[in-house]
Coordinates of C-alpha atoms in Angstrom, one line a residue:
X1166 CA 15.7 39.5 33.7
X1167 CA 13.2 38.7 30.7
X1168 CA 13.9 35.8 28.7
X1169 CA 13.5 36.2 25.0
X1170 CA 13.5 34.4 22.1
X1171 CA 14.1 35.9 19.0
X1172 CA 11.8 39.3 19.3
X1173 CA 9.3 37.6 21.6
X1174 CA 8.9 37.1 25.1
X1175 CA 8.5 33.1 26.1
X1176 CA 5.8 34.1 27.4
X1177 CA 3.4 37.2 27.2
X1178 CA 1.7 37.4 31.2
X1179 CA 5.4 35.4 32.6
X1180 CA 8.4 36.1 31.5
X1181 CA 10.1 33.6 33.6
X1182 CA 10.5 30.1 31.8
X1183 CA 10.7 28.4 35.4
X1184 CA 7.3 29.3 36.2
X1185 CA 5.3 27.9 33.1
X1186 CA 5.3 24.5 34.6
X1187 CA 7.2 21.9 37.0
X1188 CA 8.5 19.9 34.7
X1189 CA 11.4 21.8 32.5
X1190 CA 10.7 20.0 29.0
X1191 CA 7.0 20.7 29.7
X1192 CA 8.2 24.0 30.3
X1193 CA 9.8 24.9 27.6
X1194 CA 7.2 23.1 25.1
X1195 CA 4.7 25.4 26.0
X1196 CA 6.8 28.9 25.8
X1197 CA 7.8 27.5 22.1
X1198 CA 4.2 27.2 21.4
X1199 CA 3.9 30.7 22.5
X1200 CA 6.3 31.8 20.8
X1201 CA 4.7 30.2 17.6
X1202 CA 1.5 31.7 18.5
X1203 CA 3.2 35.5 18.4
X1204 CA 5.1 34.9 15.5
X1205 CA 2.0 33.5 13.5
X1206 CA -0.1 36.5 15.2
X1207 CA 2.3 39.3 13.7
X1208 CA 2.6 37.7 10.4
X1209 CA -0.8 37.8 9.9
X1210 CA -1.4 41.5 11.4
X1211 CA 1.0 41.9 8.7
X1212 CA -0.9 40.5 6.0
X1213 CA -3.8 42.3 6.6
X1214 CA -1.9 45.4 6.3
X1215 CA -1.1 44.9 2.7
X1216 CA -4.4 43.8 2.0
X1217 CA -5.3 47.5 3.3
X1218 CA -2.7 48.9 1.2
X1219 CA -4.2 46.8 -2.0
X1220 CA -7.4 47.9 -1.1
X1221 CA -6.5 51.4 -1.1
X1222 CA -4.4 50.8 -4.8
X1223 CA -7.5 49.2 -7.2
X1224 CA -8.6 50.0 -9.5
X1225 CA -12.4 49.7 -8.5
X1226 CA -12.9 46.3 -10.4
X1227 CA -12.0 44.2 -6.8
X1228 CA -10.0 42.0 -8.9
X1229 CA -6.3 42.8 -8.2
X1230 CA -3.9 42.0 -5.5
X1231 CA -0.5 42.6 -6.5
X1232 CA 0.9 44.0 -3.6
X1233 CA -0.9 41.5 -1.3
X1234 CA 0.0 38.7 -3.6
X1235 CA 3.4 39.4 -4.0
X1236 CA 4.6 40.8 -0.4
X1237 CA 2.3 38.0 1.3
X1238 CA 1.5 35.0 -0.6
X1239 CA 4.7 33.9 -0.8
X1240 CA 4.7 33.2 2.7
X1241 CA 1.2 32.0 3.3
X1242 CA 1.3 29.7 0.1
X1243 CA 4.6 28.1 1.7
X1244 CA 3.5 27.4 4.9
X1245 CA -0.2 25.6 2.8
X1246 CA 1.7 23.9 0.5
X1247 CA 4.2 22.2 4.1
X1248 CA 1.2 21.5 5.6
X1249 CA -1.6 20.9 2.9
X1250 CA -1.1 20.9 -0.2
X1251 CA -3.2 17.9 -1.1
X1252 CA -6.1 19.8 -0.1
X1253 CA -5.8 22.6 -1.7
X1254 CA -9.1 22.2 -3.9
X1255 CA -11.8 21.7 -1.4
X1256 CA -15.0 23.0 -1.8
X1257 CA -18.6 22.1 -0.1
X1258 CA -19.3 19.0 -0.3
X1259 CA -22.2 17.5 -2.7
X1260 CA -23.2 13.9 -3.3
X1261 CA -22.8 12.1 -6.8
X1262 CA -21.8 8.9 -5.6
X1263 CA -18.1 7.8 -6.0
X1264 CA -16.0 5.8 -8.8
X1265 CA -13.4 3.6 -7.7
X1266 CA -10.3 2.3 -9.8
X1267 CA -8.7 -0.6 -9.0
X1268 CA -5.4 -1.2 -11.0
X1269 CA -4.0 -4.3 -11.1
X1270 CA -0.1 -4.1 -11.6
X1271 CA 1.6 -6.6 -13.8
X1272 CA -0.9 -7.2 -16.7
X1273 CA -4.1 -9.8 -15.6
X1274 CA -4.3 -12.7 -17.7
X1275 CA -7.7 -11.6 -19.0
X1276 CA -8.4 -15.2 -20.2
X1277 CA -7.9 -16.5 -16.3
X1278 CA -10.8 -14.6 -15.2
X1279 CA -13.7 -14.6 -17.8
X1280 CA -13.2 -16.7 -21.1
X1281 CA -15.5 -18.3 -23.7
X1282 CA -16.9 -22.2 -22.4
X1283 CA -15.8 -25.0 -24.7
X1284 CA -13.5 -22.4 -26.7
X1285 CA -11.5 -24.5 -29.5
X1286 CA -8.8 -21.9 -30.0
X1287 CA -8.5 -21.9 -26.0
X1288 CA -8.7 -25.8 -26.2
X1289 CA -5.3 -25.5 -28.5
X1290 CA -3.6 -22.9 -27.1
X1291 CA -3.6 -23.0 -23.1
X1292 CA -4.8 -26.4 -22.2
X1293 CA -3.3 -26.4 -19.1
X1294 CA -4.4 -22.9 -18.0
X1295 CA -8.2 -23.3 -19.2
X1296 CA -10.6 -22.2 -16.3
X1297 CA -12.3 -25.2 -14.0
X1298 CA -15.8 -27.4 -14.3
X1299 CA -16.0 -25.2 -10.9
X1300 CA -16.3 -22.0 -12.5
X1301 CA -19.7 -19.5 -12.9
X1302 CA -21.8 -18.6 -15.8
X1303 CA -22.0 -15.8 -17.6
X1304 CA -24.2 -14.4 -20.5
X1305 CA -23.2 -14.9 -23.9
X1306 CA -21.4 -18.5 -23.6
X1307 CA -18.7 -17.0 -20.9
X1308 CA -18.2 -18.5 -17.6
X1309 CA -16.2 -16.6 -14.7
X1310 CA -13.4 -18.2 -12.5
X1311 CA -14.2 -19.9 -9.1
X1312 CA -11.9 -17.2 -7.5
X1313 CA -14.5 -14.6 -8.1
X1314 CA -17.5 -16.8 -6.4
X1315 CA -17.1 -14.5 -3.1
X1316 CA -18.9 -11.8 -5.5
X1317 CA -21.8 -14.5 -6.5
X1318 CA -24.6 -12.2 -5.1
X1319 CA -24.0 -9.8 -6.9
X1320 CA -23.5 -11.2 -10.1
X1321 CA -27.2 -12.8 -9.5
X1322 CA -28.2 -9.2 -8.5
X1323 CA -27.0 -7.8 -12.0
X1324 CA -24.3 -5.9 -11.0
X1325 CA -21.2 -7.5 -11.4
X1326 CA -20.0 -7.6 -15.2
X1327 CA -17.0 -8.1 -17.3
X1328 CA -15.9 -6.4 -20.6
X1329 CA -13.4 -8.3 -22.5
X1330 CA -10.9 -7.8 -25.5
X1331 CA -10.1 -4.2 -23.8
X1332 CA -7.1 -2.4 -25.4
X1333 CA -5.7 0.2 -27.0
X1334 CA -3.4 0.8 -30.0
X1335 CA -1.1 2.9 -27.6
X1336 CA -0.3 0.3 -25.3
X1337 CA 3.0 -1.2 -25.9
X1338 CA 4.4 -4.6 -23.8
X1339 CA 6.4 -2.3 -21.5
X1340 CA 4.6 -2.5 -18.4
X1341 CA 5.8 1.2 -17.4
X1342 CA 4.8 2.3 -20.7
X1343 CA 1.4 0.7 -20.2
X1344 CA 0.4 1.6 -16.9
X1345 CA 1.9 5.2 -17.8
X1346 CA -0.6 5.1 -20.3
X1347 CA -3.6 3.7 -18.5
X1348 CA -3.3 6.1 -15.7
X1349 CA -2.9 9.3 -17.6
X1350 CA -5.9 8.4 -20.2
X1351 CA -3.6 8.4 -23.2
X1352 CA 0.3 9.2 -23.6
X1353 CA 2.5 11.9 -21.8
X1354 CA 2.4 14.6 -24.5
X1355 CA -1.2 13.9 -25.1
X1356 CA -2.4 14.7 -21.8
X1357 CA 0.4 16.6 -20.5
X1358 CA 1.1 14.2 -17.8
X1359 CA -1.9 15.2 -16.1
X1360 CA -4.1 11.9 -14.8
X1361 CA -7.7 10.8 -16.4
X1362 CA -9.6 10.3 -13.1
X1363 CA -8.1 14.1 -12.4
X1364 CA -9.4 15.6 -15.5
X1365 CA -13.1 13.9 -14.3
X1366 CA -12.9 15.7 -11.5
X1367 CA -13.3 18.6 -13.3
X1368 CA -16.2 17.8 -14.5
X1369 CA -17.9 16.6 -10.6
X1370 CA -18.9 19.9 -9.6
X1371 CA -17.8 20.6 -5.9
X1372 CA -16.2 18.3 -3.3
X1373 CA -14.7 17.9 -0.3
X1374 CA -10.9 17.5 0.3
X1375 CA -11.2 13.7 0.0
X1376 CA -12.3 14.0 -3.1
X1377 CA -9.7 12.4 -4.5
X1378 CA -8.2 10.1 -2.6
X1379 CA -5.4 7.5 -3.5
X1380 CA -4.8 4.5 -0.8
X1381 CA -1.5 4.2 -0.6
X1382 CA 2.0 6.1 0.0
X1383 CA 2.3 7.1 -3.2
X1384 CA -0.1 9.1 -5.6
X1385 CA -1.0 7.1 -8.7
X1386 CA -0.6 8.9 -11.9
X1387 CA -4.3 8.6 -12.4
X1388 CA -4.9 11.1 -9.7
X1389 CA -1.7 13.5 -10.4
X1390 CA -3.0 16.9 -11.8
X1391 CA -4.6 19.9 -10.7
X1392 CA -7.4 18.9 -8.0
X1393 CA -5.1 18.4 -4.9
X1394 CA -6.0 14.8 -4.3
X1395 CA -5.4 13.2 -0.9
X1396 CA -1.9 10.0 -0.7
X1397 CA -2.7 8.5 2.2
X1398 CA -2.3 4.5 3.8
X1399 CA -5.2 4.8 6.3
X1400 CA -7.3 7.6 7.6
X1401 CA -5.3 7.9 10.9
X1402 CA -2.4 8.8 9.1
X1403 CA -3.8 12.9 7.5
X1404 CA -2.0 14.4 10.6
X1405 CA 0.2 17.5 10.5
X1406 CA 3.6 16.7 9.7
X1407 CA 5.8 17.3 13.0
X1408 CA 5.8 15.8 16.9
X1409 CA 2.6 14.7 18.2
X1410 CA 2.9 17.0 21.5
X1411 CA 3.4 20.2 18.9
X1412 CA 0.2 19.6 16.7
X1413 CA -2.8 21.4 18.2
X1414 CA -0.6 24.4 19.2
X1415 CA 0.1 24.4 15.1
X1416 CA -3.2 23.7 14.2
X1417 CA -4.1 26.5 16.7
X1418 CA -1.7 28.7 15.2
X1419 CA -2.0 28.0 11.6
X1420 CA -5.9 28.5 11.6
X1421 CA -5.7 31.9 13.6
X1422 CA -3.2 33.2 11.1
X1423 CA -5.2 32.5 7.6
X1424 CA -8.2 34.0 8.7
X1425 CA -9.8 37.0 8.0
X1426 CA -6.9 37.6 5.4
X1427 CA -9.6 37.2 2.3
X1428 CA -6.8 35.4 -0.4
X1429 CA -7.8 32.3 -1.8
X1430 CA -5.1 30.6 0.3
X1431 CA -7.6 30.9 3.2
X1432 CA -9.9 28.7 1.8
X1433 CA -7.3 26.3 0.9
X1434 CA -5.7 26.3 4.8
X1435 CA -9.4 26.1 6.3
X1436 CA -10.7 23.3 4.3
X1437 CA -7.2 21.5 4.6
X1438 CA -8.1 22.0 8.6
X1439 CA -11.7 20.8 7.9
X1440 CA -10.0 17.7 6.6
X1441 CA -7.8 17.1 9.4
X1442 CA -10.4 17.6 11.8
X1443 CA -12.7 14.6 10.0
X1444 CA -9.8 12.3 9.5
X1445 CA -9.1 12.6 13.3
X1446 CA -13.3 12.3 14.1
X1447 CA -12.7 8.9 12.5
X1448 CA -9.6 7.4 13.4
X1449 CA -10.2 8.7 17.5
X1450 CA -11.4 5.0 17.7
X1451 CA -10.8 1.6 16.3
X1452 CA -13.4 1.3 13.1
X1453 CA -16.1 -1.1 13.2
X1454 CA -17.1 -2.9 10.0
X1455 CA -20.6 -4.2 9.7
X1456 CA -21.0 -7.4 11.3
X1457 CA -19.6 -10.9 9.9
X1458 CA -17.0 -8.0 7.4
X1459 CA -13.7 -9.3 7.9
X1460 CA -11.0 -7.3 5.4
X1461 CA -7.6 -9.1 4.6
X1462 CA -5.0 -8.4 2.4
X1463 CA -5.9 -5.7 -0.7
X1464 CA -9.4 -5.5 1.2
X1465 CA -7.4 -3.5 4.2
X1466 CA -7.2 -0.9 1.7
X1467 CA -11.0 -0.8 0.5
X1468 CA -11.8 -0.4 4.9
X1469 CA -9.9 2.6 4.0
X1470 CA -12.2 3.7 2.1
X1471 CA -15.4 2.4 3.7
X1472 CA -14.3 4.2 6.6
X1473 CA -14.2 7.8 4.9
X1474 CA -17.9 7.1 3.0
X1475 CA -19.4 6.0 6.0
X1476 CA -18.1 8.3 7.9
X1477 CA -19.5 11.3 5.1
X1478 CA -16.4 12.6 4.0
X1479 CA -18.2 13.0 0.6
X1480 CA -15.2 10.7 -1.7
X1481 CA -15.5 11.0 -5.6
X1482 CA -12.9 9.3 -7.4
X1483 CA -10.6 7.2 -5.4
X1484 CA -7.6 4.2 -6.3
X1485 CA -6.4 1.5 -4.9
X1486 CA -3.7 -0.7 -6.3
X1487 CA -2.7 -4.6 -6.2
X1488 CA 0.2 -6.2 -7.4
X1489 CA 1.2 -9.8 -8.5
X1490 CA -0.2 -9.9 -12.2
X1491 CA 2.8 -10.9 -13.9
X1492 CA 2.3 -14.9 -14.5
X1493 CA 5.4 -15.7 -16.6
X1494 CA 5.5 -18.9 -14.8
X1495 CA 3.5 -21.2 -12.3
X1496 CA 0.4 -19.0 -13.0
X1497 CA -2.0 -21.1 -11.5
X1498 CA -5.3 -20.3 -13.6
X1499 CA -7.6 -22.9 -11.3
X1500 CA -8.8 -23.3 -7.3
X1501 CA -5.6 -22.5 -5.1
X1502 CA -3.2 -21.5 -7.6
X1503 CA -1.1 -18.2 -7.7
X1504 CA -3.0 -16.2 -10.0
X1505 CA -6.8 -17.8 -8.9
X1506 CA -5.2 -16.5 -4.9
X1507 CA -4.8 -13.4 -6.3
X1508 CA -8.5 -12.9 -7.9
X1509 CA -9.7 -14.3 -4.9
X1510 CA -8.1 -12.2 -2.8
X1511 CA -9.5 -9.1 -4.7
X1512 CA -13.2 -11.0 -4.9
X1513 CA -13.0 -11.5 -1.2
X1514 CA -12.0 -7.5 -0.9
X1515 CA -14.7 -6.2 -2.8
X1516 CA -17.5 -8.3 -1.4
X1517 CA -16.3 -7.2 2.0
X1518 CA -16.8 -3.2 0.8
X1519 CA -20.1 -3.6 -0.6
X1520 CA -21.5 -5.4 2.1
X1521 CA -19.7 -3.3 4.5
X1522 CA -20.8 -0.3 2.7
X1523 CA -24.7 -1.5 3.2
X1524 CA -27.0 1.0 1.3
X1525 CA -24.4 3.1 0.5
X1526 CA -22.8 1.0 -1.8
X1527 CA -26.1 2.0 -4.3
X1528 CA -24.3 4.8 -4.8
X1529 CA -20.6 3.5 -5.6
X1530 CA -19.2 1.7 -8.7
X1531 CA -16.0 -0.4 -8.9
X1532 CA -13.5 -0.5 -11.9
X1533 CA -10.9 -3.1 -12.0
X1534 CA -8.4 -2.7 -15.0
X1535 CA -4.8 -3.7 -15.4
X1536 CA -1.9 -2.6 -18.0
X1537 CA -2.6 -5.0 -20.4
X1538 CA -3.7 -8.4 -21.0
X1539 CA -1.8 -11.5 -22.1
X1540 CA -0.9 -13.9 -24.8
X1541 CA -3.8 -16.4 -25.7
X1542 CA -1.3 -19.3 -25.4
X1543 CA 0.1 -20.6 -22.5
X1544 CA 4.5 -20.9 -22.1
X1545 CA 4.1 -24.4 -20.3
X1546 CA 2.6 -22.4 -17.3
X1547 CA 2.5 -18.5 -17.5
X1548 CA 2.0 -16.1 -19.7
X1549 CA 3.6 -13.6 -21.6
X1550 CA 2.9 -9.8 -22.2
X1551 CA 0.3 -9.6 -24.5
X1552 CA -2.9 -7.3 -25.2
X1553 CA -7.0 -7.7 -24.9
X1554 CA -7.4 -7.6 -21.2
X1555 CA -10.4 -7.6 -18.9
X1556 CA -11.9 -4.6 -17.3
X1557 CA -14.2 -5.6 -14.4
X1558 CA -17.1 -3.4 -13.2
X1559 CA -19.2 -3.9 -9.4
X1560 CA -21.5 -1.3 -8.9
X1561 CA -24.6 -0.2 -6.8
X1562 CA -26.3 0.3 -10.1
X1563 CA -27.6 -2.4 -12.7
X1564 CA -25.5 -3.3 -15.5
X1565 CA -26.7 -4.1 -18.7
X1566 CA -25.6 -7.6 -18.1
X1567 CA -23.0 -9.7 -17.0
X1568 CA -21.1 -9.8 -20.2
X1569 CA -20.7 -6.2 -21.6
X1570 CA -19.2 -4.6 -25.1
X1571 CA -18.1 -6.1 -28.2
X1572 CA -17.1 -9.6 -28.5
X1573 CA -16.6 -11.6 -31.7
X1574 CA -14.5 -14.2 -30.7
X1575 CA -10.7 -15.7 -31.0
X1576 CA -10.4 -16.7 -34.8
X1577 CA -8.7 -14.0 -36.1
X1578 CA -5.8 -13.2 -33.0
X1579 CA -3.8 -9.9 -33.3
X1580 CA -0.1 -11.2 -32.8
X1581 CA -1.2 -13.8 -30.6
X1582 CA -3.2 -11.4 -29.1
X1583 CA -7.1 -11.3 -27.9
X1584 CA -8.2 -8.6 -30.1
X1585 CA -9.1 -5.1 -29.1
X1586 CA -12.7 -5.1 -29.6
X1587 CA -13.6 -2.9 -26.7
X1588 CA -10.9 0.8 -26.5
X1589 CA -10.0 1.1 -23.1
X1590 CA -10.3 4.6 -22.5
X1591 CA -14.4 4.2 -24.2
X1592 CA -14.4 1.9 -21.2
X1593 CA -13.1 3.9 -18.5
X1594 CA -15.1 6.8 -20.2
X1595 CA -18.2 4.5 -19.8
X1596 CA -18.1 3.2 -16.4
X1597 CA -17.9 7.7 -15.4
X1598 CA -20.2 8.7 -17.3
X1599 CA -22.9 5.8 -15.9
X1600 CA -21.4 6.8 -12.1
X1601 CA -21.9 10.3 -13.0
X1602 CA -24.4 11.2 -15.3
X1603 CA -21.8 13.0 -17.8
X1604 CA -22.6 14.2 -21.1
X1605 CA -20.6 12.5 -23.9
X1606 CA -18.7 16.1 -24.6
X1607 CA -17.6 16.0 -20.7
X1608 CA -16.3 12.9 -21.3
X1609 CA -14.3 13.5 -24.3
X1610 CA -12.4 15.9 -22.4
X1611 CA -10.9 13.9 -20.3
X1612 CA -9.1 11.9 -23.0
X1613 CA -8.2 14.6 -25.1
X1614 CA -6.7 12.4 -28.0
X1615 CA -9.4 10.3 -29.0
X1616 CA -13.6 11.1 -30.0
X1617 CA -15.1 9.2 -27.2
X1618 CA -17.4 6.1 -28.4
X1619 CA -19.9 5.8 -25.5
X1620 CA -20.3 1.7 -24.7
X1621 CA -23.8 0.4 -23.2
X1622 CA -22.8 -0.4 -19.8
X1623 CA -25.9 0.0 -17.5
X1624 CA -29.3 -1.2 -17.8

């Protein structure tokens, strides 16, 4: 007697479960699979029926598909969205180099990292957290903390800089207010929630489904918005969702059934298949940095990345995020304290990419911002929420020098505040449009609230 499950043999040439294999689990596995395979297969005949019937209904413009879109697309965009929705906007790849943003959670003591030598309102106010005889120089009277000597090559190259007194009037003390902020390119109702490095994809021409890629299990809000970018911890981890031993008969099935069914869904499902199929290519073995690269800490997450450029998956924008900013107390400012670990930690990251990264890092630029900056005087130790931060560039390309924007000094605080002489989002806007080669209206797009005020960034 044949076997069936729902209205589908367990198996099309042998009906009898027993004979599919030895083993009973292995058995049954692969009649499900079949089952899967003639479910999928029917579906999709299906589809292609009512894209027959559409046909037969237009107009003669090619342009509608309402019986197709509303009989099958319902189905077809639920299994995508399961399975891959965060690669719903790929498109052939092309090569304009890739941006990076690095948020640091908790608000960086700007002052901790690059500050004016011999400053006499630094002298007064944070004694105890001024920066060490140890520390580097910079142009313009700065010097740079010891923690960031792991990058010294590169701020002899030229390409390593520092933009201080970075704000903007929006910002308030909350840090999830500020962040919010910083991530989206301006407040909620301004952008409509939708992320700044998002809206520059818009403006990068076409891509491949990594894109956009945030490390990490979350997506930042940076990234949220309409260009599918990729969430993921490590490159092993873009699998289909499901048991290990079901996955290429799904992949087998899914590909087979959006094919041939000409809905923009197609392209969506192929190129999320693409995808899988280059994050497998480079996680089927162990990854080899360059030798004498060793990541640790935050740097595990820039290997993440390293891996997918090297291995051409054609990465445009792209986050990572560290915590551990918010020095209330036992800050640390100088060699091996809590906050000069931290910045060392990132230093140590970042000089592991580039060199990792080889010749390819020509074409990659690194952006290190954080909520906000900090009060100018110390509490006996820490800090306290403040404004004026430090935004951080590394990139393949030459900077105009080591110490970029406006800077005129600490005489006149805001508050207590280092004083927003550089905006924030003209910054951001900057660092793109060098990375990129945008026009000034492309940029002023993406922060839709504000007339963008290109800032000299690059030699």
């Amino acid at each position: 007697m044949e076997k069936t499950v729902y209205s589908y043999p367990l198996h099309p040439e042998c009906p009898d479960l027993r004979r599919l294999a030895d083993d009973p689990a292995e058995a049954l596995l692969r009649a499900e699979a079949d089952v899967v395979a003639a479910e999928n297969a029917a579906e999709r005949d299906r589809y292609l029926r009512l894209e027959a019937e559409e046909e037969a209904q237009q107009d003669g413009r090619g342009v509608t598909r309402r019986t197709f879109v509303a009989g099958a697309a319902a189905t077809a965009t639920a299994l995508a969205t399961a399975q891959f929705v965060t690669t719903s906007a790929s498109f052939a790849a092309t090569k304009t180099g890739t941006l990076i943003h690095v948020f640091l959670y908790g608000g960086l003591d700007g002052l901790s990292l690059v500050a004016p030598a011999d400053d006499p309102v630094l002298r007064k106010a944070r004694p105890d957290l001024l920066l060490g005889s140890d520390s580097l120089a910079l142009a313009r009277g700065f010097k740079l903390t010891s923690a960031f000597k792991p990058l010294e090559k590169w701020l002899k190259a030229g390409q390593l800089g520092f933009v201080p007194a970075v704000s903007d009037e929006r910002l308030s003390r909350s840090h999830f207010q500020a962040a919010d902020a910083c991530n989206l390119g301006g407040l909620p109702g301004e952008t409509g929630g939708r992320g700044w490095l998002d809206s520059l994809v818009d403006h990068l021409g076409k891509g491949t489904a990594f894109r956009s890629v945030g490390i990490g299990s979350t997506l930042p809000r940076s990234l949220v918005g309409t260009n599918g970018a990729l969430s993921l911890g490590s490159v092993g981890s873009l699998r289909l969702n499901g048991d290990e031993k079901y996955r290429a008969a799904t992949e087998k099935a899914i590909k087979g059934l959006f094919t041939g069914i000409n809905h923009p869904v197609e392209e969506a499902v192929q190129d999320g298949l693409g995808a899988l199929a280059t994050a497998q290519k480079l996680a089927a073995k162990p990854y080899q940095a360059a030798e004498g690269v060793e990541y640790r800490g935050v740097g595990n997450s820039f290997k993440q990345l390293a891996q997918l450029i090297k291995g051409g998956a054609n990465v445009r924008v792209a986050t990572v995020g560290m915590g551990g900013y918010d020095t209330h107390e036992n800050q640390g400012t100088r060699d091996g304290g809590q906050l000069w670990r931290r910045l060392n930690e990132l230093a140590e990251a970042m000089a592991a990419f580039f060199t990792d990264l080889g010749d390819r890092a020509a074409d990659v630029t690194v952006m290190v911002s954080s909520e906000f900056g900090r009060r100018v005087a110390s509490n006996s130790g820490g800090t306290d929420h403040g404004h004026g931060g430090v935004v951080t560039v590394l990139s393949g390309r030459k900077l105009a020098g080591s110490l970029l924007g406006a800077w005129q000094g600490l005489d006149d605080l805001d508050s207590g505040d280092v004083p927003e002489y550089n905006n924030m989002f003209n910054v951001y806007g900057s660092v793109a449009q060098g990375r990129f080669g945008l026009t000034n209206a492309e940029v002023d797009k993406i922060f839709p609230r504000m007339k963008y005020t290109p800032i000299k960034l690059y030699a």
